[in-house]
Amino acid sequence: MLTHLTSHLIGVIVNIACVSITYYILKTGIAGRNLDMLARATARGYTTTCFWSPNSGALGLVLGYWGGNLVDVIPVGLPLAAVALALGWVENRLWGMREEEHGKAVSPGNSGAAKHAGSPEVYRDFCWLVIAVILLLCLVVFLDWATPLGILTIVPLMSLIYPFIWAVLAGETRTQWIHFKNFLSGGLPRMSNEVVIFLGAGFFAVAAGKSGAVQYLTRVFSGVSDSPVLLTAVIILIVVGLSLVGFHPVLTTTSIVASFTPQSLGLPAALLSVVVVTGWGLAVTCSPFSACSLSLSNMTGNDPFTVGVRWQLRFTLLLFLVALVYFHFVLLAFF
């Protein structure tokens, strides 16, 4: 549970980087005996941030096309993220423990690291991290509600301003400036793959519309439009299914949000936005081609198919069914 929550909390701020941070920190000590379970929990903590986090690329993409405010979306997505984290923990304990090989004995060095991890200084730093996350989220939500700026503008601005303010308060401005320069010279050029993916997604969405492929989606959505449960199921299955054969979820998600509107699909905008990002999150969880699976594959020494499909497909199917029930309940109770 600690791994699920830590990965989720850090993922709200730093997105995919939380996977390596969480895994390498928590694999010391007792957690080192169950590295496969740790890897599964790390992935699930990160991917469930897609359901509600303002820093999620999925949510930013959907709100960028469809509009809407975070104050409308977060109350729908955050409870689902909490349910997903609990479900992920239960599934990991019930089935992950059975599949786990006998763990390696904890070395004295790891045990020492585990004791150090429980020191008062670490708890203090963790509390400050929680405070930083809450303040950042509240600020982003407030600006999204009170200003005409979109979420795709607010988050990058806060990513530049907020760390500097925090560094001033902590008296670490010199350290922050050094790392910022290192990011500009080294980190930013390494993000060329992400830039290409998002540019390709926009091109793919336009090309799909020009080619007539959207007409087939229109027919599919029209055939299930009378049933919100079937409609949400089809949307999620399209995103997840195509991700399993190599289509990044940003491609299918962009095609859907660029070609349809909540009004045309007959669902409330806040609910449909969470439906789409849920498909994204589930796709990232189980796809062997996602950055999450590839990162954990490199860290654990397992192939991406094992990390994505074998470890996560059961959880993905369970969460898919739970999400359908959840969306139906939200629709009946609040819309």
JSON list of N, CA and C in Angstrom, two decimals, residues 17 31 39 74 77 94 103 115 132 162 187 225 231 241 280:
[
{"chain": "A", "resi": 17, "resn": "ALA", "atom": "N", "xyz": [8.32, 10.04, -14.20]},
{"chain": "A", "resi": 17, "resn": "ALA", "atom": "CA", "xyz": [9.56, 9.92, -13.43]},
{"chain": "A", "resi": 17, "resn": "ALA", "atom": "C", "xyz": [9.34, 9.26, -12.08]},
{"chain": "A", "resi": 31, "resn": "ALA", "atom": "N", "xyz": [11.04, -4.45, 1.37]},
{"chain": "A", "resi": 31, "resn": "ALA", "atom": "CA", "xyz": [10.43, -4.45, 0.04]},
{"chain": "A", "resi": 31, "resn": "ALA", "atom": "C", "xyz": [11.30, -5.15, -0.98]},
{"chain": "A", "resi": 39, "resn": "ALA", "atom": "N", "xyz": [7.15, -3.68, -8.27]},
{"chain": "A", "resi": 39, "resn": "ALA", "atom": "CA", "xyz": [7.06, -3.11, -9.61]},
{"chain": "A", "resi": 39, "resn": "ALA", "atom": "C", "xyz": [5.60, -2.95, -10.04]},
{"chain": "A", "resi": 74, "resn": "ILE", "atom": "N", "xyz": [-12.25, 16.60, -11.28]},
{"chain": "A", "resi": 74, "resn": "ILE", "atom": "CA", "xyz": [-11.57, 15.95, -10.15]},
{"chain": "A", "resi": 74, "resn": "ILE", "atom": "C", "xyz": [-12.54, 15.21, -9.23]},
{"chain": "A", "resi": 77, "resn": "GLY", "atom": "N", "xyz": [-13.00, 11.90, -11.00]},
{"chain": "A", "resi": 77, "resn": "GLY", "atom": "CA", "xyz": [-11.83, 11.06, -11.21]},
{"chain": "A", "resi": 77, "resn": "GLY", "atom": "C", "xyz": [-11.11, 10.64, -9.95]},
{"chain": "A", "resi": 94, "resn": "LEU", "atom": "N", "xyz": [-3.40, -10.83, -3.28]},
{"chain": "A", "resi": 94, "resn": "LEU", "atom": "CA", "xyz": [-4.02, -12.13, -3.47]},
{"chain": "A", "resi": 94, "resn": "LEU", "atom": "C", "xyz": [-3.31, -12.97, -4.51]},
{"chain": "A", "resi": 103, "resn": "GLY", "atom": "N", "xyz": [11.73, -14.48, -2.05]},
{"chain": "A", "resi": 103, "resn": "GLY", "atom": "CA", "xyz": [12.57, -13.29, -2.14]},
{"chain": "A", "resi": 103, "resn": "GLY", "atom": "C", "xyz": [13.97, -13.55, -1.65]},
{"chain": "A", "resi": 115, "resn": "LYS", "atom": "N", "xyz": [16.45, 1.04, 7.89]},
{"chain": "A", "resi": 115, "resn": "LYS", "atom": "CA", "xyz": [16.38, 1.72, 9.18]},
{"chain": "A", "resi": 115, "resn": "LYS", "atom": "C", "xyz": [16.52, 3.22, 8.99]},
{"chain": "A", "resi": 132, "resn": "ALA", "atom": "N", "xyz": [3.61, 20.17, -0.21]},
{"chain": "A", "resi": 132, "resn": "ALA", "atom": "CA", "xyz": [3.93, 20.77, -1.51]},
{"chain": "A", "resi": 132, "resn": "ALA", "atom": "C", "xyz": [2.95, 20.32, -2.58]},
{"chain": "A", "resi": 162, "resn": "TYR", "atom": "N", "xyz": [6.62, 27.44, -9.55]},
{"chain": "A", "resi": 162, "resn": "TYR", "atom": "CA", "xyz": [6.43, 26.83, -8.23]},
{"chain": "A", "resi": 162, "resn": "TYR", "atom": "C", "xyz": [7.73, 26.27, -7.64]},
{"chain": "A", "resi": 187, "resn": "GLY", "atom": "N", "xyz": [18.23, 17.57, -19.98]},
{"chain": "A", "resi": 187, "resn": "GLY", "atom": "CA", "xyz": [16.92, 16.93, -19.86]},
{"chain": "A", "resi": 187, "resn": "GLY", "atom": "C", "xyz": [15.97, 17.28, -20.97]},
{"chain": "A", "resi": 225, "resn": "SER", "atom": "N", "xyz": [-25.12, 4.16, -28.35]},
{"chain": "A", "resi": 225, "resn": "SER", "atom": "CA", "xyz": [-25.39, 5.44, -27.70]},
{"chain": "A", "resi": 225, "resn": "SER", "atom": "C", "xyz": [-26.58, 5.39, -26.75]},
{"chain": "A", "resi": 231, "resn": "LEU", "atom": "N", "xyz": [-21.45, 2.40, -24.07]},
{"chain": "A", "resi": 231, "resn": "LEU", "atom": "CA", "xyz": [-20.66, 3.45, -24.70]},
{"chain": "A", "resi": 231, "resn": "LEU", "atom": "C", "xyz": [-19.33, 3.65, -23.98]},
{"chain": "A", "resi": 241, "resn": "GLY", "atom": "N", "xyz": [-7.41, -1.72, -26.21]},
{"chain": "A", "resi": 241, "resn": "GLY", "atom": "CA", "xyz": [-7.16, -2.76, -27.21]},
{"chain": "A", "resi": 241, "resn": "GLY", "atom": "C", "xyz": [-6.10, -2.35, -28.22]},
{"chain": "A", "resi": 280, "resn": "TRP", "atom": "N", "xyz": [-7.05, 5.69, -21.10]},
{"chain": "A", "resi": 280, "resn": "TRP", "atom": "CA", "xyz": [-5.61, 6.00, -21.21]},
{"chain": "A", "resi": 280, "resn": "TRP", "atom": "C", "xyz": [-4.84, 5.32, -20.09]}
]
